Short mmCIF file of C-alpha atoms in Angstrom, two decimals:
data_model
loop_
_atom_site.label_atom_id
_atom_site.label_comp_id
_atom_site.label_asym_id
_atom_site.label_seq_id
_atom_site.Cartn_x
_atom_site.Cartn_y
_atom_site.Cartn_z
CA MET A 2 22.65 16.51 -18.76
CA LEU A 3 24.74 14.58 -16.20
CA SER A 4 25.34 17.86 -14.35
CA TYR A 5 21.74 17.76 -13.07
CA PRO A 6 21.47 16.05 -9.64
CA THR A 7 18.09 14.54 -10.53
CA VAL A 8 19.55 12.87 -13.64
CA ARG A 9 22.56 11.52 -11.73
CA ALA A 10 20.33 10.13 -8.99
CA SER A 11 18.07 8.49 -11.58
CA LEU A 12 21.01 6.84 -13.36
CA ILE A 13 22.36 5.50 -10.07
CA PHE A 14 19.04 3.82 -9.30
CA VAL A 15 18.81 2.42 -12.83
CA ALA A 16 22.34 1.02 -12.55
CA VAL A 17 21.51 -0.63 -9.21
CA ALA A 18 18.40 -2.21 -10.73
CA ILE A 19 20.35 -3.54 -13.74
CA VAL A 20 22.94 -5.12 -11.45
CA GLY A 21 20.09 -6.52 -9.35
CA LEU A 22 18.63 -8.25 -12.42
CA LEU A 23 21.81 -10.34 -12.62
CA PHE A 24 21.01 -11.84 -9.21
CA ALA A 25 17.22 -11.94 -9.42
CA ASP A 26 15.11 -14.97 -10.20
CA ILE A 27 13.28 -13.58 -13.23
CA ALA A 28 11.68 -16.40 -15.18
CA ILE A 29 8.41 -17.90 -16.38
CA THR A 30 8.26 -21.44 -15.05
CA ALA A 31 4.71 -22.44 -15.99
CA SER A 32 4.43 -25.16 -18.63
CA ASN A 33 1.96 -23.24 -20.81
CA PRO A 34 1.71 -19.65 -19.54
CA TRP A 35 0.09 -18.18 -22.65
CA ARG A 36 -2.75 -20.71 -22.55
CA ASP A 37 -3.34 -19.95 -18.88
CA LEU A 38 -3.18 -16.22 -19.56
CA GLY A 39 -5.67 -16.61 -22.38
CA ASN A 40 -8.03 -18.60 -20.14
CA PHE A 41 -7.83 -15.89 -17.52
CA PHE A 42 -8.66 -13.08 -19.98
CA LEU A 43 -11.48 -15.24 -21.36
CA GLY A 44 -12.81 -15.48 -17.82
CA VAL A 45 -12.64 -11.69 -17.44
CA VAL A 46 -14.66 -11.07 -20.62
CA THR A 47 -17.14 -13.85 -19.71
CA PRO A 48 -17.70 -13.16 -16.01
CA ASN A 49 -20.04 -15.33 -13.97
CA PHE A 50 -21.76 -12.98 -11.53
CA PHE A 51 -23.99 -15.74 -10.18
CA SER A 52 -21.24 -18.17 -9.32
CA SER A 53 -21.40 -17.98 -5.56
CA GLU A 54 -24.11 -17.18 -3.07
CA GLY A 55 -21.48 -15.69 -0.81
CA LEU A 56 -20.12 -13.21 -3.36
CA LEU A 57 -22.43 -10.36 -2.36
CA THR A 58 -21.74 -11.05 1.31
CA ALA A 59 -18.00 -10.95 0.63
CA LEU A 60 -18.39 -7.62 -1.16
CA LEU A 61 -20.37 -6.14 1.73
CA ARG A 62 -17.83 -7.40 4.25
CA THR A 63 -14.99 -5.95 2.18
CA VAL A 64 -16.68 -2.55 2.38
CA ALA A 65 -17.53 -3.00 6.07
CA PHE A 66 -13.96 -3.86 7.11
CA ALA A 67 -12.68 -0.87 5.11
CA PHE A 68 -15.13 1.59 6.70
CA VAL A 69 -14.59 0.43 10.28
CA GLY A 70 -10.80 0.14 9.90
CA VAL A 71 -10.38 3.51 8.19
CA ALA A 72 -12.78 5.24 10.61
CA LEU A 73 -10.85 3.96 13.64
CA GLY A 74 -7.52 4.69 11.96
CA SER A 75 -8.49 8.27 11.13
CA PHE A 76 -9.89 8.91 14.64
CA PHE A 77 -6.82 7.69 16.51
CA GLY A 78 -4.53 9.10 13.81
CA PHE A 79 -6.02 12.53 14.39
CA LEU A 80 -5.43 12.25 18.15
CA LEU A 81 -1.84 11.17 17.53
CA ALA A 82 -1.37 14.04 15.06
CA LEU A 83 -2.06 16.52 17.85
CA VAL A 84 1.03 15.30 19.72
CA TYR A 85 3.05 14.17 16.69
CA ARG A 86 5.78 16.69 17.48
CA LEU A 87 6.86 14.46 20.40
CA LEU A 88 9.67 12.09 19.41
CA PRO A 89 8.20 8.96 21.11
CA VAL A 90 4.92 9.52 19.22
CA ARG A 91 6.73 9.87 15.88
CA ILE A 92 8.73 6.69 16.54
CA PHE A 93 5.58 4.80 17.56
CA CYS A 94 3.67 5.93 14.45
CA ALA A 95 6.62 5.11 12.17
CA PHE A 96 6.77 1.61 13.64
CA ILE A 97 3.08 0.72 13.36
CA ARG A 98 2.76 2.02 9.80
CA ALA A 99 5.94 0.19 8.72
CA ILE A 100 4.23 -3.18 9.33
CA HIS A 101 1.93 -4.23 6.49
CA GLU A 102 -1.76 -4.90 7.13
CA LEU A 103 -1.33 -8.58 6.28
CA PHE A 104 1.46 -8.94 8.85
CA TRP A 105 -0.83 -7.39 11.46
CA ALA A 106 -3.57 -9.81 10.39
CA LEU A 107 -1.21 -12.79 10.74
CA ILE A 108 -0.32 -11.63 14.26
CA PHE A 109 -3.91 -11.14 15.40
CA LEU A 110 -5.01 -14.43 13.86
CA GLN A 111 -2.83 -16.27 16.34
CA PHE A 112 -4.90 -15.19 19.36
CA PHE A 113 -8.14 -13.63 18.04
CA GLY A 114 -8.62 -16.25 15.32
CA PHE A 115 -11.05 -15.62 12.46
CA HIS A 116 -12.84 -12.89 14.34
CA PRO A 117 -13.84 -9.53 12.80
CA LEU A 118 -11.56 -7.83 15.31
CA THR A 119 -8.58 -9.34 13.48
CA GLY A 120 -9.42 -7.60 10.20
CA VAL A 121 -10.48 -4.32 11.78
CA LEU A 122 -7.28 -3.96 13.82
CA ALA A 123 -5.11 -5.10 10.90
CA ILE A 124 -6.34 -2.06 8.94
CA ALA A 125 -6.83 0.43 11.77
CA ILE A 126 -3.39 0.15 13.40
CA PRO A 127 -1.12 0.89 10.40
CA TYR A 128 -3.62 3.42 9.07
CA ALA A 129 -3.54 5.28 12.40
CA GLY A 130 0.21 5.74 11.96
CA ILE A 131 -0.26 6.93 8.38
CA PHE A 132 -3.09 9.31 9.28
CA ALA A 133 -1.07 10.72 12.19
CA LYS A 134 1.83 11.61 9.91
CA VAL A 135 -0.27 13.12 7.12
CA TYR A 136 -2.70 14.96 9.40
CA SER A 137 0.20 16.47 11.36
CA GLU A 138 1.79 17.71 8.12
CA ILE A 139 -1.52 19.23 7.04
CA LEU A 140 -1.99 20.93 10.42
CA GLU A 141 1.55 22.32 10.34
CA GLU A 142 0.86 23.96 6.97
CA ALA A 143 -2.32 25.66 8.23
CA ASP A 144 -2.44 29.45 7.87
CA PRO A 145 -1.60 30.99 11.31
CA GLU A 146 -3.40 34.26 10.51
CA PRO A 147 -6.95 33.20 11.57
CA ARG A 148 -5.70 32.32 15.05
CA ARG A 149 -4.12 35.74 15.50
CA LEU A 150 -7.48 37.36 14.69
CA LEU A 151 -9.29 35.61 17.55
CA PRO A 152 -10.23 37.72 20.60
CA PRO A 153 -7.76 37.71 23.51
CA GLY A 154 -8.44 35.01 26.08
CA THR A 155 -9.74 32.46 23.57
CA GLY A 156 -9.01 28.97 24.89
CA MET A 157 -6.62 26.58 23.16
CA ILE A 158 -9.34 24.09 22.21
CA ALA A 159 -11.67 26.79 20.88
CA ALA A 160 -8.83 28.34 18.88
CA PHE A 161 -7.99 24.97 17.41
CA LEU A 162 -11.58 24.15 16.44
CA TYR A 163 -12.46 27.57 15.03
CA ALA A 164 -9.16 28.76 13.56
CA ARG A 165 -7.13 25.75 12.43
CA ILE A 166 -9.60 22.99 11.57
CA PRO A 167 -11.71 25.05 9.09
CA ASP A 168 -8.54 26.05 7.22
CA VAL A 169 -7.39 22.44 6.69
CA TRP A 170 -10.74 20.66 6.63
CA ASP A 171 -10.89 20.22 2.84
CA GLN A 172 -7.39 18.74 2.70
CA MET A 173 -8.09 16.33 5.55
CA ARG A 174 -11.41 15.27 4.05
CA THR A 175 -9.84 14.71 0.61
CA TYR A 176 -7.01 12.62 2.02
CA THR A 177 -9.37 10.58 4.23
CA ALA A 178 -11.57 9.81 1.23
CA TYR A 179 -8.50 8.71 -0.73
CA ARG A 180 -7.40 6.54 2.19
CA LEU A 181 -10.82 4.86 2.10
CA GLU A 182 -9.99 3.66 -1.41
CA CYS A 183 -6.75 2.24 -0.04
CA GLY A 184 -8.74 0.66 2.80
CA LEU A 185 -10.93 -1.17 0.29
CA ARG A 186 -7.83 -2.66 -1.31
CA SER A 187 -6.43 -3.63 2.09
CA SER A 188 -9.75 -5.15 3.09
CA ALA A 189 -9.92 -7.21 -0.10
CA ILE A 190 -6.50 -8.83 0.39
CA LEU A 191 -7.30 -9.79 3.99
CA GLY A 192 -9.27 -12.63 2.41
CA PHE A 193 -5.99 -14.30 1.48
CA VAL A 194 -5.34 -15.07 5.16
CA GLY A 195 -8.84 -16.50 5.62
CA LEU A 196 -11.04 -13.54 6.51
CA PRO A 197 -14.36 -13.49 4.60
CA THR A 198 -13.58 -10.65 2.19
CA LEU A 199 -13.28 -10.65 -1.59
CA GLY A 200 -9.74 -12.05 -1.61
CA PHE A 201 -10.92 -15.28 0.03
CA TYR A 202 -13.33 -16.05 -2.80
CA LEU A 203 -10.85 -14.90 -5.44
CA GLU A 204 -8.20 -17.30 -4.17
CA SER A 205 -10.76 -20.11 -3.99
CA SER A 206 -11.86 -19.52 -7.60
CA PHE A 207 -8.30 -19.47 -8.93
CA SER A 208 -7.33 -22.61 -7.07
CA GLN A 209 -10.22 -24.40 -8.79
CA GLY A 210 -9.53 -22.88 -12.22
CA LEU A 211 -12.85 -20.98 -12.22
CA TYR A 212 -11.61 -17.98 -14.19
CA SER A 213 -15.08 -16.65 -15.02
CA ASP A 214 -15.89 -16.54 -11.31
CA ALA A 215 -12.58 -14.76 -10.60
CA GLY A 216 -13.26 -12.34 -13.47
CA ALA A 217 -16.64 -11.45 -11.98
CA MET A 218 -15.05 -10.68 -8.61
CA LEU A 219 -12.39 -8.47 -10.16
CA ILE A 220 -14.97 -6.55 -12.21
CA LEU A 221 -17.14 -6.01 -9.14
CA PHE A 222 -14.11 -4.72 -7.25
CA TYR A 223 -13.19 -2.31 -10.07
CA VAL A 224 -16.77 -1.02 -10.19
CA LEU A 225 -16.73 -0.60 -6.42
CA ILE A 226 -13.54 1.49 -6.57
CA ALA A 227 -14.54 3.49 -9.66
CA THR A 228 -17.94 4.47 -8.25
CA ILE A 229 -16.68 5.69 -4.85
CA PRO A 230 -17.55 9.34 -5.70
CA LEU A 231 -21.12 8.24 -6.43
CA TRP A 232 -21.92 6.27 -3.27
CA VAL A 233 -19.53 7.78 -0.71
CA ARG A 234 -21.29 11.05 0.02
CA PRO A 235 -20.56 13.21 3.11
CA LYS A 236 -24.18 13.06 4.27
CA LEU A 237 -24.21 9.26 4.08
CA LEU A 238 -20.88 8.67 5.84
CA PRO A 239 -22.34 8.62 9.39
CA LEU A 240 -24.87 6.03 8.23
CA TYR A 241 -22.16 3.87 6.62
CA ILE A 242 -19.93 4.04 9.69
CA LEU A 243 -22.79 3.14 12.05
CA ALA A 244 -24.02 0.29 9.83
CA ALA A 245 -20.61 -1.18 8.89
CA PRO A 246 -19.97 -3.07 12.18
CA PHE A 247 -23.18 -5.06 11.66
CA PHE A 248 -21.87 -6.43 8.32
CA LEU A 249 -18.53 -7.67 9.65
CA GLY A 250 -19.93 -11.07 10.58
CA GLU A 251 -19.54 -12.84 13.89
CA GLY A 252 -16.63 -15.22 13.44
CA LEU A 253 -15.40 -17.59 16.10
CA PRO A 254 -15.45 -16.53 19.74
CA ILE A 255 -12.22 -15.11 21.16
CA VAL A 256 -10.42 -17.35 23.62
CA TRP A 257 -8.75 -14.86 25.93
CA GLY A 258 -6.45 -17.54 27.27
CA ASN A 259 -4.84 -17.69 23.82
CA VAL A 260 -4.25 -13.94 23.97
CA GLU A 261 -2.49 -14.25 27.33
CA ARG A 262 -0.40 -17.23 26.18
CA PHE A 263 0.67 -15.43 23.01
CA PHE A 264 2.16 -12.50 24.91
CA THR A 265 3.53 -14.44 27.88
CA GLU A 266 4.84 -17.57 26.12
CA ASP A 267 4.54 -17.78 22.32
CA ILE A 268 6.56 -14.68 21.40
CA ILE A 269 9.18 -15.16 24.11
CA PRO A 270 12.41 -16.36 22.39
CA ALA A 271 12.87 -20.13 22.68
CA PRO A 272 16.14 -19.94 24.69
CA LEU A 273 14.43 -17.84 27.36
CA ARG A 274 11.43 -20.16 27.51
CA SER A 275 13.60 -23.25 27.87
CA GLY A 276 15.69 -21.77 30.65
CA GLU A 277 18.90 -21.31 28.66
CA GLY A 278 18.87 -17.61 29.46
CA MET A 279 20.84 -14.98 27.58
CA ALA A 280 23.64 -17.49 26.87
CA GLY A 281 21.34 -19.30 24.44
CA MET A 282 20.21 -16.12 22.70
CA VAL A 283 23.40 -15.61 20.67
CA PRO A 284 23.30 -18.95 18.76
CA TRP A 285 19.51 -18.64 18.40
CA LEU A 286 19.75 -15.15 16.87
CA SER A 287 22.75 -16.16 14.74
CA ASP A 288 20.85 -19.08 13.25
CA LEU A 289 17.81 -16.88 12.61
CA MET A 290 19.87 -14.16 10.94
CA VAL A 291 21.93 -16.49 8.73
CA SER A 292 19.20 -18.90 7.66
CA GLU A 293 16.21 -16.56 7.33
CA ALA A 294 16.70 -12.85 8.04
CA LEU A 295 19.69 -12.11 5.79
CA PRO A 296 18.35 -14.07 2.75
CA GLY A 297 14.97 -12.38 3.28
CA ILE A 298 16.52 -8.91 3.52
CA TRP A 299 18.64 -9.51 0.40
CA ASN A 300 15.70 -10.65 -1.70
CA THR A 301 13.42 -7.92 -0.34
CA VAL A 302 15.89 -5.15 -1.16
CA LEU A 303 16.75 -6.72 -4.53
CA LEU A 304 13.12 -7.00 -5.60
CA THR A 305 12.30 -3.54 -4.25
CA GLN A 306 15.01 -1.80 -6.28
CA ILE A 307 14.08 -3.60 -9.50
CA ALA A 308 10.38 -2.87 -8.97
CA LEU A 309 11.12 0.79 -8.12
CA VAL A 310 12.91 1.40 -11.42
CA ALA A 311 10.29 -0.59 -13.36
CA THR A 312 7.62 1.56 -11.69
CA GLY A 313 9.39 4.73 -12.80
CA ILE A 314 9.73 3.54 -16.40
CA LEU A 315 6.08 2.51 -16.58
CA ALA A 316 4.92 5.82 -15.04
CA LEU A 317 6.91 7.83 -17.59
CA LEU A 318 5.40 5.77 -20.40
CA ALA A 319 1.87 5.93 -18.95
CA PHE A 320 1.29 9.60 -18.17
CA PRO A 321 0.83 10.62 -21.86
CA LEU A 322 -2.15 8.23 -21.98
CA ILE A 323 -4.29 10.74 -20.06
CA SER A 324 -2.51 13.97 -20.94
CA ASN A 325 -4.49 16.54 -22.90
CA HIS A 326 -1.33 17.34 -24.88
CA PHE A 327 -1.37 13.99 -26.70
CA GLY A 328 -4.00 12.31 -28.84
CA GLY A 329 -7.76 12.69 -28.72
CA PRO A 330 -10.60 11.93 -26.28
CA VAL A 331 -10.92 8.26 -27.32
CA ARG A 332 -7.26 7.54 -26.55
CA ARG A 333 -7.43 9.46 -23.27
CA THR A 334 -10.56 7.57 -22.20
CA SER A 335 -8.82 4.27 -22.94
CA GLY A 336 -5.80 5.51 -21.00
CA HIS A 337 -7.96 6.41 -18.03
CA VAL A 338 -9.54 2.95 -18.02
CA PHE A 339 -6.11 1.27 -18.13
CA LEU A 340 -4.70 3.40 -15.30
CA VAL A 341 -7.83 2.97 -13.15
CA ILE A 342 -7.51 -0.81 -13.46
CA ALA A 343 -3.76 -0.71 -12.81
CA ARG A 344 -3.92 1.46 -9.70
CA SER A 345 -7.13 -0.10 -8.34
CA THR A 346 -5.82 -3.67 -8.38
CA PRO A 347 -3.92 -4.41 -5.14
CA GLU A 348 -0.36 -5.57 -5.78
CA TYR A 349 -1.00 -8.70 -3.74
CA ILE A 350 -3.98 -9.77 -5.85
CA LEU A 351 -2.18 -9.00 -9.11
CA ALA A 352 0.94 -10.89 -7.98
CA TYR A 353 -1.21 -13.84 -6.92
CA ILE A 354 -2.89 -13.97 -10.33
CA LEU A 355 0.42 -13.75 -12.22
CA LEU A 356 2.00 -16.42 -10.01
CA GLN A 357 -0.83 -18.79 -10.92
CA LEU A 358 -0.28 -18.05 -14.62
CA TRP A 359 3.53 -17.79 -14.84
CA GLY A 360 4.77 -19.89 -11.96
CA PRO A 361 6.86 -18.93 -8.91
CA SER A 362 9.61 -16.37 -9.49
CA MET A 363 10.26 -12.67 -8.91
CA LEU A 364 8.81 -11.75 -12.31
CA PRO A 365 5.12 -11.74 -11.22
CA ALA A 366 6.07 -9.58 -8.23
CA VAL A 367 7.99 -7.06 -10.35
CA VAL A 368 5.12 -6.78 -12.84
CA ALA A 369 2.49 -6.48 -10.10
CA LEU A 370 4.39 -3.84 -8.14
CA SER A 371 5.30 -1.77 -11.19
CA LEU A 372 1.81 -1.90 -12.72
CA HIS A 373 0.05 -0.78 -9.54
CA ASN A 374 2.53 1.90 -8.49
CA GLY A 375 3.26 2.99 -12.06
CA GLY A 376 -0.47 3.38 -12.60
CA ILE A 377 -0.75 5.64 -9.55
CA ILE A 378 2.23 7.84 -10.45
CA GLY A 379 1.33 7.93 -14.14
CA HIS A 380 -2.18 9.09 -13.26
CA LEU A 381 -0.89 11.85 -10.96
CA ILE A 382 1.74 13.08 -13.43
CA GLY A 383 -0.72 12.94 -16.32
CA ARG A 384 -3.12 15.14 -14.38
CA GLN A 385 -0.28 17.54 -13.63
CA THR A 386 0.56 17.91 -17.33
CA ASN A 387 -3.04 18.95 -17.97
CA THR A 388 -2.38 22.09 -15.90
CA LEU A 389 0.63 23.08 -18.01
CA ARG A 390 0.34 25.61 -20.83
CA LEU A 391 2.55 25.15 -23.87
CA ARG A 392 3.88 27.93 -26.02
CA PRO A 393 2.29 28.30 -29.49
CA ASP A 394 5.38 26.96 -31.29
CA ALA A 395 5.80 23.95 -29.00
CA PRO A 396 6.90 20.76 -30.81
CA THR A 397 4.49 17.92 -31.40
CA GLY A 398 4.60 14.14 -31.05
CA PHE A 399 7.66 12.53 -29.51
CA ASN A 400 9.57 15.82 -29.30
CA ARG A 401 6.76 17.32 -27.24
CA TYR A 402 7.16 14.44 -24.78
CA THR A 403 10.97 14.48 -24.56
CA TRP A 404 11.69 18.23 -24.77
CA GLU A 405 8.58 19.88 -23.34
CA LEU A 406 6.55 17.81 -20.89
CA ALA A 407 8.88 15.18 -19.41
CA PRO A 408 11.51 17.73 -18.27
CA ARG A 409 8.84 19.97 -16.71
CA VAL A 410 7.26 17.21 -14.63
CA TYR A 411 10.39 15.18 -13.92
CA ARG A 412 10.99 16.60 -10.44
CA SER A 413 7.42 15.89 -9.41
CA PHE A 414 7.77 12.42 -10.88
CA LEU A 415 10.85 11.73 -8.74
CA ALA A 416 9.11 13.08 -5.64
CA PHE A 417 6.23 10.65 -6.12
CA LEU A 418 8.60 7.79 -6.92
CA PHE A 419 10.78 8.27 -3.84
CA TYR A 420 7.68 8.67 -1.70
CA ARG A 421 6.43 5.28 -2.90
CA TRP A 422 9.81 3.63 -2.33
CA GLU A 423 8.95 2.64 1.24
CA ILE A 424 5.45 1.56 0.16
CA ILE A 425 6.94 -0.70 -2.54
CA MET A 426 9.24 -2.27 0.06
CA ARG A 427 6.29 -2.95 2.39
CA GLU A 428 4.48 -4.70 -0.43
CA THR A 429 7.61 -6.57 -1.50
CA ALA A 430 8.03 -8.02 1.98
CA ILE A 431 4.42 -9.17 2.21
CA LEU A 432 4.52 -10.84 -1.24
CA GLY A 433 6.70 -13.49 0.39
CA ILE A 434 3.48 -15.07 1.70
CA LEU A 435 2.81 -16.08 -1.91
CA GLY A 436 6.06 -18.06 -2.07
CA ILE A 437 8.62 -15.46 -3.18
CA TYR A 438 11.67 -15.60 -0.91
CA THR A 439 11.31 -12.14 0.63
CA LEU A 440 10.96 -11.53 4.36
CA GLY A 441 7.25 -12.35 4.25
CA PHE A 442 8.06 -15.90 3.13
CA TYR A 443 10.11 -16.54 6.26
CA VAL A 444 7.52 -14.84 8.49
CA ASP A 445 4.76 -17.01 7.08
CA SER A 446 6.91 -20.15 7.37
CA ALA A 447 7.69 -19.40 11.02
CA ILE A 448 3.98 -18.90 11.78
CA GLN A 449 3.04 -22.10 9.96
CA ASN A 450 5.60 -23.97 12.07
CA ILE A 451 4.23 -22.33 15.26
CA ARG A 452 7.50 -20.51 15.88
CA PHE A 453 6.00 -17.15 16.74
CA ASP A 454 9.15 -15.90 18.46
CA ARG A 455 11.07 -16.13 15.19
CA ALA A 456 8.15 -14.60 13.27
CA MET A 457 8.03 -11.57 15.56
CA VAL A 458 11.77 -10.94 15.19
CA LEU A 459 11.44 -11.12 11.39
CA ILE A 460 8.45 -8.73 11.45
CA LEU A 461 10.50 -6.34 13.59
CA ILE A 462 13.34 -6.53 11.04
CA THR A 463 10.82 -5.80 8.27
CA ALA A 464 9.56 -2.73 10.13
CA LEU A 465 13.08 -1.42 10.74
CA LEU A 466 13.98 -1.98 7.08
CA ASN A 467 10.91 -0.01 5.98
CA ILE A 468 11.68 2.80 8.42
CA GLY A 469 15.24 2.96 7.10
CA VAL A 470 14.13 3.16 3.46
CA ASP A 471 11.54 5.81 4.35
CA ALA A 472 14.25 7.90 6.06
CA LEU A 473 16.60 7.44 3.10
CA GLY A 474 13.84 8.48 0.69
CA ARG A 475 13.15 11.65 2.71
CA TYR A 476 16.89 12.42 2.76
CA ILE A 477 17.16 12.07 -1.02
CA ARG A 478 14.08 14.24 -1.54
CA ARG A 479 15.61 16.95 0.65
CA LYS A 480 18.97 16.76 -1.12
CA LEU A 481 17.28 17.04 -4.51
CA ALA A 482 14.85 19.69 -3.16
CA LEU A 483 11.86 17.62 -4.24
CA GLN A 484 8.47 18.51 -2.87
CA THR A 485 6.96 15.67 -0.85
CA MET A 486 3.34 14.69 -1.30
CA PRO A 487 1.30 11.97 0.40
CA THR A 488 -0.08 9.15 -1.72
CA CYS A 489 -1.57 5.81 -0.89
#
């Protein structure tokens, strides 16, 4: 078994995660976590849907931010996809998508304030980079035959619109619809930085111990995600996109002087602002690296590797829940419900809830990351097993899992897992805003202390770290000959 490269690679990652557990802060520090957990589940089963007059408004604004942000992201992502073959464009797209939506929101809050533009750009900018990459890959895989059948003299634009777009339209539409679901999750967590989406009211309810109110918000969010196929219809999309900007709210007026000051003063390193010049940059950068960047990088990488392996274990345990080769319809329905909840709950919201119940440590982050990402991968692998045909004498029960299905889907499982590696690291960094000592913790602290120059350097380090992990993941997938596939 060790002769298989996929098995050796898996064992290496497991070994790294086990060593990482020796250095990780994995603990439950709350005085009575089980009581708090019980109160939370009681709130979920006894939701109070009439708790707040602003709840419906928050839900509408969550949808509005998602529609406007995803629409802008897909439009500019498509334009970037047309020139994605150019190295500067690829570098630009890799950079903007490597910065999490919440980091973008924290940046724009400093000069736009609590204005709808902050939330829209926070979603649209990283999504444009993601759309550009995925759309370009879809366009590259288009069948070249229809273009060769066009009459001689057909213009480039006409050939593109009539020969390439129809061939890839279904793939692009499917991925855009899936990205809308991701946009709803991104929109919801923007409330944690003060924008009027669902996360704002969820955080307020938890801080006051109103678990029934929080339960109602979570249920409404699950229903919103689960019913996307029912209310997001192609014929209604133009109406939604045109109406969405009117539900964003007005917010505070933008002070353009703050925008100018941010770019000309606030983000300029302190030694340059004070006149010390380049001579003062070395001690300034050294202090930043030693006191904040290196500890943040260490904890971010540590938590990422533990969460990655935990995600893989959970996905392997979860895919039989919806596989037609195990159990009956009742068990599969229950499995679908569990995986829908797991993959629909944003990691940030889940980590926030667990931090309130268990206290500050890496444990809530590991559980949140592995549940969300494991739910996504488990769902995808479970659906893949439903397409497999077993021989008549195939074993049953546990032997069917270990000897028949798991080996046949293991390469696809690893492809999904390594694809989500960079996504897990992005989420790990941003969870620092909740108090976990990853890079996001130091970014948030620098912003709170009005040290935007340090915050921007730390965000740049976060982006470079994510780009590096993404490149490493692609390298491993190529070495193991794993098929890549885009997921949210």
